[in-house]
């Protein structure tokens, strides 16, 4: 399995509404989690990257999905799923984290 982070950076940036980068909007936290996961993946900090995947999914569970534009939500969901699968299939994440924080994607 191959994971092309550069593709996802381009795809996510193409779809993210600029207003989500304002700290006073609820979407800011979600976008920050996504961006942190990218940075941590590129830095090979896979366990920490996994935690931001988890936080992203928690945000989506705790908040109304209609707060996020459908285009960005689709891109983010596809990105999170592919990233999660890549990390798990390549055994890049500590097994204890995977067991402790079961992610249903």
XYZ file of C-alpha atoms in Angstrom:
105
model
C 0.000 0.000 0.000
C 1.288 3.444 -0.922
C 0.265 6.656 0.796
C 0.936 9.918 -1.055
C 0.942 12.685 1.554
C 1.700 15.332 -1.079
C -1.501 14.426 -2.923
C -3.494 14.779 0.293
C -1.919 18.127 1.158
C -2.968 19.454 -2.234
C -6.433 17.888 -2.061
C -7.197 19.148 1.433
C -5.880 22.639 0.716
C -7.988 22.796 -2.424
C -11.160 22.128 -0.438
C -10.654 23.847 2.919
C -12.588 27.088 3.340
C -10.187 29.829 4.446
C -12.572 30.928 7.203
C -11.807 27.645 9.033
C -8.424 29.108 9.983
C -10.039 31.714 12.225
C -9.713 30.623 15.839
C -13.229 31.712 16.750
C -14.989 29.203 14.460
C -15.731 25.607 15.518
C -14.091 24.180 12.377
C -10.706 25.599 13.428
C -10.076 22.720 15.818
C -10.845 20.107 13.150
C -8.606 21.761 10.549
C -5.845 22.043 13.147
C -6.091 18.319 13.903
C -5.864 17.491 10.203
C -2.876 19.792 9.730
C -1.102 18.373 12.776
C -1.566 14.851 11.420
C 0.118 15.916 8.169
C 3.063 17.524 9.932
C 3.549 14.567 12.264
C 3.327 12.082 9.396
C 5.929 13.986 7.397
C 8.169 14.029 10.475
C 7.734 10.258 10.954
C 6.061 10.738 14.346
C 3.503 8.054 13.625
C 2.158 7.442 17.132
C 1.416 11.153 17.541
C -0.044 11.271 14.037
C -2.368 8.432 15.034
C -3.553 10.449 18.027
C -4.560 13.332 15.764
C -6.472 10.946 13.524
C -8.313 9.886 16.665
C -8.966 13.499 17.684
C -10.275 14.285 14.201
C -12.761 11.435 14.390
C -13.778 12.470 17.911
C -14.446 15.991 16.673
C -16.719 14.603 13.970
C -18.565 12.455 16.506
C -19.044 15.323 18.964
C -20.042 18.039 16.493
C -22.554 18.461 13.728
C -20.986 17.377 10.460
C -23.039 19.981 8.614
C -20.755 22.609 10.182
C -18.081 21.460 7.728
C -18.371 22.018 4.002
C -19.282 18.795 2.198
C -16.261 19.008 -0.133
C -13.785 19.417 2.717
C -15.516 16.793 4.847
C -15.310 14.251 2.011
C -11.621 14.999 1.438
C -10.851 14.877 5.153
C -12.722 11.602 5.682
C -10.983 9.979 2.711
C -7.615 11.269 3.934
C -8.148 10.049 7.502
C -9.270 6.618 6.382
C -6.369 6.155 3.979
C -3.830 7.471 6.503
C -5.185 5.238 9.277
C -5.116 2.154 7.052
C -1.586 2.929 5.896
C -0.248 3.401 9.430
C -1.879 0.211 10.686
C -1.024 -1.978 7.674
C 2.620 -0.861 7.688
C 2.843 -1.444 11.480
C 3.982 2.134 12.033
C 1.887 2.687 15.159
C 2.419 1.138 18.564
C 0.009 -1.810 18.937
C -1.038 -0.586 22.381
C -2.301 2.680 20.877
C -4.294 0.832 18.257
C -5.862 -1.390 20.915
C -6.444 1.398 23.426
C -7.964 3.829 20.933
C -9.989 1.692 18.591
C -10.903 3.870 15.650
C -13.924 2.974 13.585
C -13.401 4.586 10.226
